[in-house]
Amino acid sequence: MSRGALLVLADGRFPAGGHAHSGGAEAAVRAGRVTGAASLEDFCRGRLHTTGLVSAALAAAAALGADPVELDAAADARTPSPALRTASRKLGRQLTRAARAAWPSGELDALSERFPKGAHQPVVLGVTARAAGLAPVDAAYCAVYESVSGPASATVRLLGLDPFGATGVLARLAPETDRVAEAAVRAAERAAGEGTDALPAASAPLLEISAQAHAGWDVRLFAT
Amino acid sequence: MNTAGVRAVARIRARADGRGGTSLPVLRGDGPLALRRTRGSGTEAHVVLVGAMSGPLGGDRLTVRADVGAGARLRVGSAAATLALPGQHPGDARYDVRLTVACGGELLWLPEQLISVRGSSLHAATHADLAPGARLVLREEHVLGRFGERPGLLTTRLTVRIGGRPVLDQQLTCGPGAPGGWDGPAVLGGHRAVGQLVVVRPGFEGEPVTSAELGDGVAVLPLPGPAALVTAVAPDALRLRRLLDGASEALLARAPD
């Protein structure tokens, strides 16, 4: 694997549109559930073990070479909120564009042709990792880190939270991030033999419920 | 003393009786799972699941299977809430529900709450496999602890497939020993009751339901198929039931057949 390619893909400035999303933090701040560094950490920890784990397993499975169409259906079933399904497909389409420019590959072309409106973002992430010569564990790390880095940086803007405090949250979550990425890869390897039912389906009810209301707000800083 | 806990499989088979009603060629309870046929209404057969013992206890493996044939209508409820309790046997308890519905069949699966009692450890999984053209209303409510009590460890998974395609796959683990953040602001946020109600109607294919947030803690979500999910969190079982009832009434009132 190329550690350089991993840094390019994991860079928050990689032009794949992730900066426009707060991962539910905007709704949680408005509802008074996230008020500072401590509750942000709890919020991110919850995301890590639910959305983060599921996304990382999907990405690792795609990087292993599992059928992206089946993985996309598995992602659909694990995302009951239509607002979040739409957002994930939009992000998938943006990532496909950036990835095809960065690491041209027949598999990315085929994915783009099969899903003109975008496949789910973690699936695209896994196929992108393959195109970049990265391993399933790299794809898992990108997905699981994204699941917490987005809300952390969004909360800096939403609450005026001290950026050092937000970065401290991410650093404290690093050991758990490692464990979730490893669990995601193990699940992806099981799914290679047993099918997509072996992928985790951990859900976060408050994220799903509040995403619908958030999508209907007239004024918001973030897309999700 | 047996060391393995109880193994039990209860079975229900519902078939159209050819006279516009529904017959139950198989209605077989087992161990702590007793089944009673009660008076149905119209074309519907009614079955009540009665807990003949307390449980599931640690080490138990309980399974309920219900199969609804073409043109049959089955409604299943339960006599009381199910308590997940700690047992004398080591290990988790498992409670599996396997539901199949044929094209033109309808299943209303409306059990009472599952309550996770302090010290218990239960893995509860519900799988519904529907043929295209099948109808389903399925409610699940999970309550973390009896009043004022800390919960046990509870893992639930709910999977719905239509024509083999997964339309809903949701797992939730909560209680002591669950992965971190389960009670935090992304997952349950201090709520002690969490529930889902799934409605599958062939008519949703052409006319999908619109998503709606009906109030604090509840949302109606159109799924990727002819199905919709009401998902809710609440401080307690009573308020959870009110949220699910209100949202499902609103959903079913404007649902096409």
Tab-separated table of C-alpha atoms in Angstrom:
chain	number	residue	atom	x	y	z
A	1	MET	CA	0.000	0.000	0.000
A	2	SER	CA	0.994	3.596	-0.476
A	3	ARG	CA	0.934	5.621	2.719
A	4	GLY	CA	1.074	8.744	0.541
A	5	ALA	CA	-2.143	7.764	-1.264
A	6	LEU	CA	-3.812	7.148	2.110
A	7	LEU	CA	-2.979	10.682	3.226
A	8	VAL	CA	-4.395	12.122	-0.001
A	9	LEU	CA	-7.661	10.187	0.416
A	10	ALA	CA	-8.001	10.870	4.156
A	11	ASP	CA	-7.186	14.585	3.861
A	12	GLY	CA	-10.126	16.750	4.895
A	13	ARG	CA	-9.286	18.965	1.893
A	14	PHE	CA	-9.790	16.103	-0.581
A	15	PRO	CA	-12.519	17.615	-2.802
A	16	ALA	CA	-15.299	15.133	-2.034
A	17	GLY	CA	-17.771	17.459	-0.311
A	18	GLY	CA	-17.513	16.120	3.228
A	19	HIS	CA	-16.998	19.590	4.733
A	20	ALA	CA	-20.668	20.445	4.042
A	21	HIS	CA	-21.877	17.789	6.507
A	22	SER	CA	-21.999	17.827	10.293
A	23	GLY	CA	-23.007	14.172	10.738
A	24	GLY	CA	-26.037	15.162	12.797
A	25	ALA	CA	-24.110	17.545	15.036
A	26	GLU	CA	-26.067	20.595	13.860
A	27	ALA	CA	-29.397	19.044	14.889
A	28	ALA	CA	-27.899	17.787	18.172
A	29	VAL	CA	-26.552	21.268	18.998
A	30	ARG	CA	-29.924	22.875	18.239
A	31	ALA	CA	-31.685	20.304	20.439
A	32	GLY	CA	-29.278	21.072	23.286
A	33	ARG	CA	-27.850	17.546	23.292
A	34	VAL	CA	-24.354	18.731	22.367
A	35	THR	CA	-23.222	21.734	24.397
A	36	GLY	CA	-19.436	21.429	24.741
A	37	ALA	CA	-16.407	19.187	24.467
A	38	ALA	CA	-17.717	16.494	26.859
A	39	SER	CA	-21.063	15.991	25.121
A	40	LEU	CA	-19.342	16.245	21.711
A	41	GLU	CA	-17.109	13.371	22.767
A	42	ASP	CA	-20.116	11.292	23.805
A	43	PHE	CA	-21.838	12.156	20.532
A	44	CYS	CA	-18.778	11.158	18.495
A	45	ARG	CA	-18.300	7.948	20.498
A	46	GLY	CA	-21.895	6.978	19.718
A	47	ARG	CA	-21.355	7.695	16.016
A	48	LEU	CA	-18.090	5.762	16.012
A	49	HIS	CA	-19.759	2.530	17.174
A	50	THR	CA	-22.858	2.871	14.968
A	51	THR	CA	-22.614	4.812	11.693
A	52	GLY	CA	-18.811	4.686	11.856
A	53	LEU	CA	-18.644	0.908	12.243
A	54	VAL	CA	-21.249	0.278	9.530
A	55	SER	CA	-19.599	2.674	7.042
A	56	ALA	CA	-16.156	1.251	7.755
A	57	ALA	CA	-17.338	-2.324	7.215
A	58	LEU	CA	-19.038	-1.390	3.939
A	59	ALA	CA	-15.904	0.436	2.778
A	60	ALA	CA	-13.634	-2.455	3.778
A	61	ALA	CA	-15.905	-4.953	2.005
A	62	ALA	CA	-15.864	-2.839	-1.178
A	63	ALA	CA	-12.082	-2.570	-0.924
A	64	LEU	CA	-11.919	-6.371	-0.630
A	65	GLY	CA	-13.728	-6.595	-3.959
A	66	ALA	CA	-17.285	-7.473	-2.852
A	67	ASP	CA	-20.073	-6.687	-5.346
A	68	PRO	CA	-20.756	-2.923	-5.031
A	69	VAL	CA	-24.410	-3.390	-6.069
A	70	GLU	CA	-25.042	-5.760	-3.152
A	71	LEU	CA	-23.136	-3.498	-0.785
A	72	ASP	CA	-25.176	-0.520	-1.950
A	73	ALA	CA	-28.417	-2.396	-1.151
A	74	ALA	CA	-26.985	-3.295	2.269
A	75	ALA	CA	-26.183	0.390	2.852
A	76	ASP	CA	-29.750	1.353	1.843
A	77	ALA	CA	-31.253	-1.074	4.383
A	78	ARG	CA	-28.935	0.272	7.097
A	79	THR	CA	-29.987	3.877	6.417
A	80	PRO	CA	-33.714	4.185	7.130
A	81	SER	CA	-33.707	7.993	6.925
A	82	PRO	CA	-34.315	9.099	3.321
A	83	ALA	CA	-32.500	12.384	4.041
A	84	LEU	CA	-29.398	10.428	5.021
A	85	ARG	CA	-29.706	8.049	2.048
A	86	THR	CA	-29.859	11.024	-0.323
A	87	ALA	CA	-26.905	12.716	1.377
A	88	SER	CA	-24.831	9.525	1.249
A	89	ARG	CA	-25.496	9.120	-2.490
A	90	LYS	CA	-24.630	12.767	-3.188
A	91	LEU	CA	-21.384	12.353	-1.282
A	92	GLY	CA	-20.771	9.121	-3.179
A	93	ARG	CA	-21.184	10.904	-6.496
A	94	GLN	CA	-18.819	13.705	-5.484
A	95	LEU	CA	-16.257	11.202	-4.258
A	96	THR	CA	-16.558	9.243	-7.514
A	97	ARG	CA	-15.716	12.383	-9.516
A	98	ALA	CA	-12.720	13.255	-7.376
A	99	ALA	CA	-11.514	9.648	-7.247
A	100	ARG	CA	-11.734	9.126	-11.031
A	101	ALA	CA	-9.563	12.182	-11.477
A	102	ALA	CA	-7.075	11.082	-8.825
A	103	TRP	CA	-6.904	7.308	-9.485
A	104	PRO	CA	-8.485	6.454	-12.878
A	105	SER	CA	-9.846	2.905	-12.788
A	106	GLY	CA	-12.254	0.691	-14.710
A	107	GLU	CA	-14.046	-0.234	-11.468
A	108	LEU	CA	-14.762	3.423	-10.656
A	109	ASP	CA	-16.010	3.962	-14.231
A	110	ALA	CA	-18.317	0.952	-13.930
A	111	LEU	CA	-19.622	2.147	-10.540
A	112	SER	CA	-20.344	5.590	-11.933
A	113	GLU	CA	-22.201	4.081	-14.897
A	114	ARG	CA	-24.252	1.736	-12.676
A	115	PHE	CA	-25.158	4.520	-10.186
A	116	PRO	CA	-25.453	7.793	-12.140
A	117	LYS	CA	-26.987	9.504	-9.066
A	118	GLY	CA	-24.232	8.153	-6.884
A	119	ALA	CA	-23.671	4.955	-4.943
A	120	HIS	CA	-23.544	5.143	-1.142
A	121	GLN	CA	-20.414	7.008	-0.056
A	122	PRO	CA	-18.763	4.161	1.931
A	123	VAL	CA	-19.103	1.825	-1.059
A	124	VAL	CA	-17.438	4.404	-3.328
A	125	LEU	CA	-14.780	4.932	-0.677
A	126	GLY	CA	-13.905	1.226	-0.722
A	127	VAL	CA	-13.750	1.061	-4.524
A	128	THR	CA	-11.602	4.217	-4.463
A	129	ALA	CA	-9.209	2.600	-1.990
A	130	ARG	CA	-8.812	-0.333	-4.397
A	131	ALA	CA	-8.110	2.064	-7.263
A	132	ALA	CA	-5.508	3.862	-5.143
A	133	GLY	CA	-3.777	0.597	-4.259
A	134	LEU	CA	-4.896	0.797	-0.630
A	135	ALA	CA	-5.930	-2.067	1.651
A	136	PRO	CA	-9.385	-2.751	3.191
A	137	VAL	CA	-8.082	-1.583	6.570
A	138	ASP	CA	-7.147	1.787	5.011
A	139	ALA	CA	-10.673	2.200	3.642
A	140	ALA	CA	-12.073	1.284	7.067
A	141	TYR	CA	-9.867	3.871	8.787
A	142	CYS	CA	-10.935	6.621	6.363
A	143	ALA	CA	-14.628	5.833	6.966
A	144	VAL	CA	-14.429	5.536	10.717
A	145	TYR	CA	-12.322	8.681	11.098
A	146	GLU	CA	-14.691	10.645	8.855
A	147	SER	CA	-17.600	9.555	11.065
A	148	VAL	CA	-16.165	11.596	13.951
A	149	SER	CA	-13.961	14.266	12.340
A	150	GLY	CA	-16.936	15.816	10.505
A	151	PRO	CA	-19.041	16.402	13.654
A	152	ALA	CA	-15.973	17.598	15.589
A	153	SER	CA	-15.013	20.312	13.103
A	154	ALA	CA	-18.683	21.252	12.532
A	155	THR	CA	-19.147	21.773	16.272
A	156	VAL	CA	-16.267	24.259	16.292
A	157	ARG	CA	-18.344	26.402	13.930
A	158	LEU	CA	-21.734	25.664	15.485
A	159	LEU	CA	-20.844	26.275	19.117
A	160	GLY	CA	-17.733	28.374	18.744
A	161	LEU	CA	-16.025	25.473	20.489
A	162	ASP	CA	-12.297	25.845	21.034
A	163	PRO	CA	-10.615	24.033	18.076
A	164	PHE	CA	-7.991	22.608	20.429
A	165	GLY	CA	-10.816	21.103	22.484
A	166	ALA	CA	-12.366	19.499	19.386
A	167	THR	CA	-9.027	18.044	18.331
A	168	GLY	CA	-8.540	16.718	21.854
A	169	VAL	CA	-11.835	14.838	21.511
A	170	LEU	CA	-10.593	13.166	18.314
A	171	ALA	CA	-7.270	12.279	19.910
A	172	ARG	CA	-8.976	10.713	22.946
A	173	LEU	CA	-11.172	8.646	20.602
A	174	ALA	CA	-8.158	7.358	18.630
A	175	PRO	CA	-7.783	4.019	20.483
A	176	GLU	CA	-11.489	3.288	19.974
A	177	THR	CA	-11.165	4.339	16.344
A	178	ASP	CA	-8.486	1.653	15.959
A	179	ARG	CA	-10.714	-1.014	17.500
A	180	VAL	CA	-13.712	-0.072	15.353
A	181	ALA	CA	-11.611	-0.125	12.151
A	182	GLU	CA	-10.276	-3.574	13.046
A	183	ALA	CA	-13.768	-4.888	13.847
A	184	ALA	CA	-15.005	-3.483	10.532
A	185	VAL	CA	-12.305	-5.344	8.590
A	186	ARG	CA	-13.106	-8.615	10.397
A	187	ALA	CA	-16.788	-8.177	9.519
A	188	ALA	CA	-15.917	-7.417	5.879
A	189	GLU	CA	-13.846	-10.594	5.718
A	190	ARG	CA	-16.751	-12.609	7.163
A	191	ALA	CA	-19.099	-11.010	4.642
A	192	ALA	CA	-16.819	-12.208	1.815
A	193	GLY	CA	-17.844	-15.771	2.721
A	194	GLU	CA	-21.291	-15.316	4.262
A	195	GLY	CA	-22.760	-12.409	2.310
A	196	THR	CA	-23.727	-8.886	3.308
A	197	ASP	CA	-25.904	-10.025	6.248
A	198	ALA	CA	-22.614	-10.541	8.109
A	199	LEU	CA	-21.937	-6.797	7.932
A	200	PRO	CA	-22.769	-4.829	11.088
A	201	ALA	CA	-26.044	-2.882	11.147
A	202	ALA	CA	-25.540	-0.791	14.297
A	203	SER	CA	-28.059	2.046	14.350
A	204	ALA	CA	-28.343	5.398	16.091
A	205	PRO	CA	-32.064	6.194	16.562
A	206	LEU	CA	-31.561	9.865	17.488
A	207	LEU	CA	-29.426	10.505	14.392
A	208	GLU	CA	-32.039	8.928	12.111
A	209	ILE	CA	-34.960	10.763	13.732
A	210	SER	CA	-33.343	14.198	13.869
A	211	ALA	CA	-31.941	13.983	10.312
A	212	GLN	CA	-35.511	14.198	8.953
A	213	ALA	CA	-36.345	17.341	10.885
A	214	HIS	CA	-32.974	18.897	10.052
A	215	ALA	CA	-33.522	18.350	6.316
A	216	GLY	CA	-36.654	20.488	6.573
A	217	TRP	CA	-35.071	23.480	8.297
A	218	ASP	CA	-35.223	26.719	6.292
A	219	VAL	CA	-31.827	27.891	7.447
A	220	ARG	CA	-28.958	25.578	8.254
A	221	LEU	CA	-25.188	25.658	8.056
A	222	PHE	CA	-24.717	22.030	7.047
A	223	ALA	CA	-26.406	19.645	4.597
A	224	THR	CA	-26.833	16.966	7.270
B	1	MET	CA	-29.715	-29.309	37.266
B	2	ASN	CA	-29.558	-28.699	33.561
B	3	THR	CA	-26.819	-26.327	32.546
B	4	ALA	CA	-27.960	-25.336	29.092
B	5	GLY	CA	-31.111	-23.280	29.624
B	6	VAL	CA	-34.352	-23.854	27.761
B	7	ARG	CA	-34.534	-24.612	24.036
B	8	ALA	CA	-37.966	-23.966	22.562
B	9	VAL	CA	-39.455	-23.361	19.118
B	10	ALA	CA	-43.077	-22.236	18.758
B	11	ARG	CA	-44.713	-22.397	15.321
B	12	ILE	CA	-47.700	-20.759	13.682
B	13	ARG	CA	-48.860	-21.476	10.146
B	14	ALA	CA	-51.738	-19.448	8.720
B	15	ARG	CA	-53.499	-20.381	5.491
B	16	ALA	CA	-56.487	-19.055	3.561
B	17	ASP	CA	-59.337	-21.495	4.335
B	18	GLY	CA	-60.966	-21.116	0.922
B	19	ARG	CA	-64.126	-19.534	2.452
B	20	GLY	CA	-62.700	-16.065	2.915
B	21	GLY	CA	-61.242	-16.771	6.343
B	22	THR	CA	-57.908	-17.874	7.756
B	23	SER	CA	-57.172	-21.281	9.261
B	24	LEU	CA	-54.232	-22.243	11.448
B	25	PRO	CA	-53.040	-25.711	10.356
B	26	VAL	CA	-50.102	-25.363	12.743
B	27	LEU	CA	-50.350	-23.682	16.159
B	28	ARG	CA	-47.761	-25.268	18.370
B	29	GLY	CA	-46.335	-23.735	21.515
B	30	ASP	CA	-43.211	-25.087	23.150
B	31	GLY	CA	-41.745	-24.771	26.653
B	32	PRO	CA	-42.224	-21.234	27.922
B	33	LEU	CA	-43.874	-20.150	24.647
B	34	ALA	CA	-47.588	-20.949	24.717
B	35	LEU	CA	-49.904	-19.955	21.853
B	36	ARG	CA	-53.657	-19.340	22.144
B	37	ARG	CA	-56.074	-18.750	19.309
B	38	THR	CA	-58.548	-16.058	20.268
B	39	ARG	CA	-61.654	-14.910	18.421
B	40	GLY	CA	-60.638	-13.319	15.134
B	41	SER	CA	-62.415	-10.548	13.329
B	42	GLY	CA	-63.605	-10.878	9.748
B	43	THR	CA	-61.064	-12.743	7.654
B	44	GLU	CA	-58.333	-12.457	10.282
B	45	ALA	CA	-57.059	-15.164	12.641
B	46	HIS	CA	-55.883	-13.913	16.037
B	47	VAL	CA	-53.170	-15.554	18.089
B	48	VAL	CA	-51.890	-14.505	21.503
B	49	LEU	CA	-48.438	-15.432	22.663
B	50	VAL	CA	-48.624	-16.276	26.366
B	51	GLY	CA	-45.477	-16.532	28.449
B	52	ALA	CA	-46.010	-19.832	30.298
B	53	MET	CA	-42.853	-19.286	32.363
B	54	SER	CA	-40.870	-16.161	33.023
B	55	GLY	CA	-38.057	-15.533	30.647
B	56	PRO	CA	-36.073	-15.507	28.472
B	57	LEU	CA	-33.442	-16.279	31.100
B	58	GLY	CA	-29.688	-16.440	30.634
B	59	GLY	CA	-28.780	-19.453	28.473
B	60	ASP	CA	-32.267	-19.826	26.954
B	61	ARG	CA	-32.743	-20.159	23.201
B	62	LEU	CA	-36.303	-19.258	22.270
B	63	THR	CA	-37.613	-19.105	18.714
B	64	VAL	CA	-41.005	-18.177	17.322
B	65	ARG	CA	-41.780	-18.944	13.690
B	66	ALA	CA	-44.830	-17.644	11.878
B	67	ASP	CA	-45.615	-18.353	8.256
B	68	VAL	CA	-48.528	-16.677	6.469
B	69	GLY	CA	-49.711	-18.100	3.149
B	70	ALA	CA	-51.272	-16.389	0.151
B	71	GLY	CA	-54.599	-14.770	1.018
B	72	ALA	CA	-54.294	-15.522	4.757
B	73	ARG	CA	-54.462	-12.801	7.421
B	74	LEU	CA	-52.867	-13.329	10.806
B	75	ARG	CA	-52.707	-11.045	13.816
B	76	VAL	CA	-50.333	-11.954	16.638
B	77	GLY	CA	-50.156	-10.183	19.969
B	78	SER	CA	-48.873	-11.132	23.395
B	79	ALA	CA	-50.631	-11.361	26.746
B	80	ALA	CA	-48.040	-9.291	28.591
B	81	ALA	CA	-44.652	-7.673	28.272
B	82	THR	CA	-41.683	-10.028	27.920
B	83	LEU	CA	-39.009	-9.706	30.595
B	84	ALA	CA	-35.391	-10.469	29.778
B	85	LEU	CA	-34.090	-11.782	33.112
B	86	PRO	CA	-30.744	-12.929	34.449
B	87	GLY	CA	-30.674	-16.715	34.818
B	88	GLN	CA	-28.782	-19.427	36.657
B	89	HIS	CA	-27.174	-20.475	33.391
B	90	PRO	CA	-24.175	-18.622	32.096
B	91	GLY	CA	-24.242	-16.827	28.791
B	92	ASP	CA	-26.644	-14.728	26.832
B	93	ALA	CA	-30.220	-15.571	26.155
B	94	ARG	CA	-31.413	-15.578	22.549
B	95	TYR	CA	-34.878	-14.765	21.331
B	96	ASP	CA	-35.412	-15.213	17.594
B	97	VAL	CA	-38.518	-14.355	15.638
B	98	ARG	CA	-38.710	-15.597	12.036
B	99	LEU	CA	-41.616	-14.370	9.948
B	100	THR	CA	-42.512	-15.239	6.363
B	101	VAL	CA	-45.437	-13.840	4.391
B	102	ALA	CA	-46.480	-14.957	0.896
B	103	CYS	CA	-47.804	-12.697	-1.854
B	104	GLY	CA	-51.343	-11.627	-0.928
B	105	GLY	CA	-50.870	-12.615	2.728
B	106	GLU	CA	-50.943	-10.183	5.631
B	107	LEU	CA	-49.283	-10.359	9.027
B	108	LEU	CA	-49.909	-8.021	11.935
B	109	TRP	CA	-47.142	-8.723	14.456
B	110	LEU	CA	-47.921	-6.593	17.496
B	111	PRO	CA	-46.387	-8.027	20.667
B	112	GLU	CA	-46.128	-6.141	23.945
B	113	GLN	CA	-42.840	-4.601	25.068
B	114	LEU	CA	-39.585	-6.404	25.694
B	115	ILE	CA	-38.126	-5.189	28.988
B	116	SER	CA	-34.413	-5.575	29.669
B	117	VAL	CA	-34.047	-6.247	33.391
B	118	ARG	CA	-30.926	-5.435	35.368
B	119	GLY	CA	-28.295	-8.168	35.119
B	120	SER	CA	-29.850	-9.812	32.059
B	121	SER	CA	-28.123	-10.297	28.735
B	122	LEU	CA	-30.339	-10.917	25.730
B	123	HIS	CA	-29.843	-11.038	21.991
B	124	ALA	CA	-33.215	-10.580	20.279
B	125	ALA	CA	-33.470	-10.833	16.511
B	126	THR	CA	-36.503	-10.480	14.264
B	127	HIS	CA	-36.282	-11.418	10.600
B	128	ALA	CA	-39.226	-10.831	8.294
B	129	ASP	CA	-39.006	-12.312	4.806
B	130	LEU	CA	-41.787	-11.096	2.549
B	131	ALA	CA	-42.702	-12.053	-0.991
B	132	PRO	CA	-43.465	-9.135	-3.310
B	133	GLY	CA	-47.160	-8.346	-2.784
B	134	ALA	CA	-47.165	-9.329	0.914
B	135	ARG	CA	-48.426	-6.985	3.646
B	136	LEU	CA	-46.977	-6.454	7.081
B	137	VAL	CA	-47.417	-4.331	10.189
B	138	LEU	CA	-44.696	-5.110	12.725
B	139	ARG	CA	-44.097	-3.343	16.008
B	140	GLU	CA	-41.144	-3.760	18.340
B	141	GLU	CA	-40.702	-1.878	21.609
B	142	HIS	CA	-37.707	-2.216	23.870
B	143	VAL	CA	-37.653	-0.831	27.388
B	144	LEU	CA	-34.420	-0.424	29.318
B	145	GLY	CA	-35.130	-1.579	32.851
B	146	ARG	CA	-38.331	-1.707	34.886
B	147	PHE	CA	-39.348	1.552	36.535
B	148	GLY	CA	-36.272	3.263	37.971
B	149	GLU	CA	-34.099	0.202	37.329
B	150	ARG	CA	-30.834	0.005	35.414
B	151	PRO	CA	-31.151	-2.129	32.289
B	152	GLY	CA	-29.357	-5.328	31.380
B	153	LEU	CA	-27.365	-5.747	28.195
B	154	LEU	CA	-29.691	-5.898	25.213
B	155	THR	CA	-28.832	-6.388	21.557
B	156	THR	CA	-31.655	-6.249	19.063
B	157	ARG	CA	-31.653	-6.699	15.313
B	158	LEU	CA	-34.563	-6.164	12.983
B	159	THR	CA	-34.277	-7.246	9.357
B	160	VAL	CA	-36.981	-6.931	6.714
B	161	ARG	CA	-36.585	-8.319	3.203
B	162	ILE	CA	-38.994	-8.022	0.320
B	163	GLY	CA	-38.426	-10.427	-2.551
B	164	GLY	CA	-34.977	-11.169	-1.125
B	165	ARG	CA	-33.895	-7.518	-1.118
B	166	PRO	CA	-33.072	-6.046	2.286
B	167	VAL	CA	-35.175	-2.929	2.937
B	168	LEU	CA	-34.392	-2.540	6.644
B	169	ASP	CA	-31.529	-3.830	8.746
B	170	GLN	CA	-31.101	-2.185	12.136
B	171	GLN	CA	-29.173	-3.349	15.147
B	172	LEU	CA	-29.033	-1.665	18.543
B	173	THR	CA	-26.936	-2.608	21.560
B	174	CYS	CA	-27.565	-0.869	24.856
B	175	GLY	CA	-27.006	-1.269	28.558
B	176	PRO	CA	-23.904	-1.933	30.664
B	177	GLY	CA	-21.193	-3.482	28.493
B	178	ALA	CA	-22.546	-2.024	25.234
B	179	PRO	CA	-20.145	-0.092	22.981
B	180	GLY	CA	-19.553	3.448	24.235
B	181	GLY	CA	-21.911	6.288	23.447
B	182	TRP	CA	-25.081	4.129	23.411
B	183	ASP	CA	-26.759	6.437	25.925
B	184	GLY	CA	-25.198	9.590	24.487
B	185	PRO	CA	-26.584	12.357	22.270
B	186	ALA	CA	-26.189	10.420	18.981
B	187	VAL	CA	-27.932	7.191	19.974
B	188	LEU	CA	-30.470	7.176	22.846
B	189	GLY	CA	-29.675	10.392	24.725
B	190	GLY	CA	-31.010	9.155	28.058
B	191	HIS	CA	-34.276	7.772	26.637
B	192	ARG	CA	-35.342	4.507	28.219
B	193	ALA	CA	-37.732	3.221	25.552
B	194	VAL	CA	-37.037	2.743	21.862
B	195	GLY	CA	-39.373	1.351	19.246
B	196	GLN	CA	-39.935	0.685	15.592
B	197	LEU	CA	-43.048	0.022	13.571
B	198	VAL	CA	-42.674	-1.262	10.025
B	199	VAL	CA	-45.488	-1.131	7.487
B	200	VAL	CA	-45.199	-2.943	4.160
B	201	ARG	CA	-47.928	-2.335	1.589
B	202	PRO	CA	-47.626	-3.200	-2.116
B	203	GLY	CA	-49.342	0.157	-2.796
B	204	PHE	CA	-46.317	2.041	-1.424
B	205	GLU	CA	-44.414	0.982	-4.549
B	206	GLY	CA	-46.290	3.423	-6.777
B	207	GLU	CA	-47.059	5.975	-4.089
B	208	PRO	CA	-44.311	6.085	-1.470
B	209	VAL	CA	-45.137	7.628	1.885
B	210	THR	CA	-43.653	11.020	2.570
B	211	SER	CA	-41.192	11.364	5.377
B	212	ALA	CA	-42.347	13.333	8.360
B	213	GLU	CA	-41.193	14.245	11.802
B	214	LEU	CA	-44.349	14.258	13.873
B	215	GLY	CA	-42.958	15.632	17.082
B	216	ASP	CA	-40.132	15.174	19.483
B	217	GLY	CA	-38.567	11.726	19.283
B	218	VAL	CA	-40.483	10.208	16.382
B	219	ALA	CA	-40.145	10.150	12.598
B	220	VAL	CA	-41.853	8.421	9.685
B	221	LEU	CA	-39.276	7.220	7.190
B	222	PRO	CA	-40.028	5.807	3.728
B	223	LEU	CA	-37.745	2.797	3.188
B	224	PRO	CA	-36.074	1.753	-0.068
B	225	GLY	CA	-39.006	-0.452	-1.165
B	226	PRO	CA	-42.798	-0.564	-0.655
B	227	ALA	CA	-42.299	-0.046	3.070
B	228	ALA	CA	-42.178	2.640	5.730
B	229	LEU	CA	-40.671	2.804	9.193
B	230	VAL	CA	-41.913	4.672	12.227
B	231	THR	CA	-38.987	5.021	14.598
B	232	ALA	CA	-39.261	6.563	18.050
B	233	VAL	CA	-37.491	7.115	21.356
B	234	ALA	CA	-39.239	8.106	24.589
B	235	PRO	CA	-38.591	8.374	28.330
B	236	ASP	CA	-40.808	5.358	29.083
B	237	ALA	CA	-42.930	2.580	27.579
B	238	LEU	CA	-46.231	4.449	27.841
B	239	ARG	CA	-45.023	7.517	25.974
B	240	LEU	CA	-43.289	5.327	23.398
B	241	ARG	CA	-46.563	3.504	22.660
B	242	ARG	CA	-48.345	6.853	22.267
B	243	LEU	CA	-45.731	8.060	19.777
B	244	LEU	CA	-45.849	4.851	17.727
B	245	ASP	CA	-49.659	4.666	17.795
B	246	GLY	CA	-50.044	8.293	16.756
B	247	ALA	CA	-47.533	8.042	13.934
B	248	SER	CA	-48.833	4.716	12.655
B	249	GLU	CA	-52.424	5.994	12.624
B	250	ALA	CA	-51.314	9.000	10.599
B	251	LEU	CA	-49.332	6.728	8.287
B	252	LEU	CA	-52.031	4.086	7.760
B	253	ALA	CA	-54.784	6.673	7.296
B	254	ARG	CA	-53.150	8.021	4.157
B	255	ALA	CA	-51.603	4.752	3.017
B	256	PRO	CA	-52.717	3.349	-0.317
B	257	ASP	CA	-53.558	-0.382	-0.309
